DNA sequence: AAGGTGACTGTCA
DNA sequence: CTGACAGCCACCT
């Protein structure tokens, strides 16, 4: 398992209930700012083997990005069960529910 | 082993 | 605001 993968898993496991994170956000926190898609892949495979709160991970638009309706609906349920308001379209208020990572690598993000 | 793929993202029109 | 494009890179076949 690569460090990146381990980071992603570790980060996802840190997401508290009632909070969500975006794929890109996790990717950055894991050390690969452009690896949002890998986060997705990792989420897929790892959620099958581990117990990850994959439902707390959404896309940058603050919406459920799942194409599979059944799975998407299940994610919505999971989130609502944790107190996250999800619109009928699967929209989530990131300003309210986005979780900020605590253990971010020393990414000197200089603007 | 090599190539295809994707539950993404930022930019441009 | 929506849609199209291209970059991205670990996982799967």
XYZ file of C-alpha atoms (C1' of nucleotides) in Angstrom:
137
model
C 0.000 0.000 0.000
C 1.379 3.401 -0.945
C 1.657 6.221 1.568
C -0.850 8.194 -0.376
C -3.393 5.431 -0.067
C -2.727 5.101 3.631
C -3.086 8.843 4.063
C -6.358 8.912 2.244
C -7.728 6.131 4.393
C -6.451 7.746 7.562
C -7.985 11.065 6.637
C -11.324 9.622 5.728
C -11.448 7.799 9.010
C -10.933 11.114 10.746
C -14.036 12.675 9.322
C -16.435 13.067 12.241
C -20.109 12.358 12.020
C -22.205 15.090 10.578
C -19.282 16.364 8.516
C -18.189 15.836 4.943
C -15.075 16.324 2.834
C -14.487 16.688 -0.875
C -12.343 14.370 -2.938
C -9.945 17.134 -3.851
C -9.667 18.218 -0.272
C -8.719 14.732 0.811
C -6.286 14.421 -2.053
C -4.525 17.594 -0.965
C -4.477 16.509 2.639
C -3.020 13.185 1.565
C -0.211 14.881 -0.272
C -1.381 14.775 -3.875
C -3.368 17.887 -4.732
C -4.324 16.508 -8.129
C -5.242 13.039 -7.038
C -8.909 13.523 -6.412
C -9.723 10.658 -8.717
C -7.396 8.354 -6.913
C -9.232 9.170 -3.744
C -12.309 7.918 -5.482
C -10.653 4.707 -6.548
C -9.203 4.138 -3.119
C -12.574 4.777 -1.611
C -14.046 2.149 -3.880
C -11.624 -0.587 -3.151
C -10.953 0.197 0.477
C -14.553 0.646 1.472
C -15.056 -2.941 0.429
C -12.246 -4.242 2.594
C -12.278 -1.664 5.356
C -15.110 0.144 6.967
C -14.743 3.650 5.712
C -17.327 6.425 5.969
C -17.272 6.834 2.229
C -20.646 8.495 2.392
C -18.992 11.492 4.040
C -16.978 12.115 0.911
C -18.562 14.233 -1.792
C -17.371 16.258 -4.752
C -16.242 19.880 -4.817
C -19.687 21.062 -5.815
C -21.053 19.851 -2.545
C -23.169 17.226 -4.180
C -23.363 13.481 -4.131
C -21.239 12.551 -7.112
C -22.353 8.970 -7.361
C -23.906 7.963 -10.637
C -25.472 4.838 -9.316
C -28.828 6.010 -7.991
C -29.172 3.253 -5.460
C -25.781 3.898 -3.942
C -26.291 7.639 -4.077
C -29.568 7.353 -2.270
C -27.956 5.216 0.358
C -25.259 7.804 0.872
C -27.913 10.442 1.266
C -29.600 8.382 3.933
C -26.359 7.854 5.762
C -25.646 11.570 5.806
C -29.114 12.506 6.920
C -28.846 9.944 9.663
C -25.818 11.873 10.903
C -27.603 15.170 10.819
C -26.379 16.447 7.475
C -29.005 18.184 5.445
C -29.097 16.787 1.934
C -31.403 18.269 -0.647
C -33.434 16.141 -2.970
C -30.780 16.660 -5.603
C -28.129 15.464 -3.218
C -26.828 18.934 -2.522
C -25.013 19.589 0.717
C -24.131 22.908 2.293
C -20.354 22.689 2.327
C -20.047 25.908 4.282
C -21.891 24.232 7.119
C -20.748 20.653 6.879
C -17.310 20.602 5.299
C -14.715 19.209 7.639
C -11.271 20.757 7.776
C -8.446 18.288 8.119
C -6.314 18.569 11.189
C -3.251 16.621 10.161
C -2.343 18.312 6.952
C 1.141 17.604 5.651
C 3.487 20.551 5.557
C 2.033 21.882 2.385
C 3.417 25.337 2.167
C 0.586 26.670 0.156
C 1.975 30.056 -0.706
C -0.389 32.206 -2.626
C 2.887 -5.584 -17.821
C 0.246 -2.074 -20.487
C -3.644 0.388 -21.281
C -8.268 1.829 -19.948
C -11.086 3.947 -16.541
C -13.246 6.984 -13.150
C -18.260 8.373 -6.923
C -12.968 14.561 -9.646
C -11.424 19.449 -10.393
C -10.272 23.802 -12.316
C -10.540 26.630 -16.390
C -12.689 28.562 -20.431
C -16.744 29.877 -23.301
C -25.697 29.517 -14.380
C -24.388 25.017 -17.505
C -21.458 22.406 -20.590
C -17.142 20.944 -22.656
C -12.049 19.834 -22.130
C -8.027 18.281 -20.403
C -5.056 17.034 -16.632
C -4.507 13.741 -13.138
C -2.720 9.019 -11.282
C -3.880 4.656 -8.500
C -6.650 0.703 -9.339
C -8.535 -2.943 -12.383
C -8.458 -6.129 -16.254
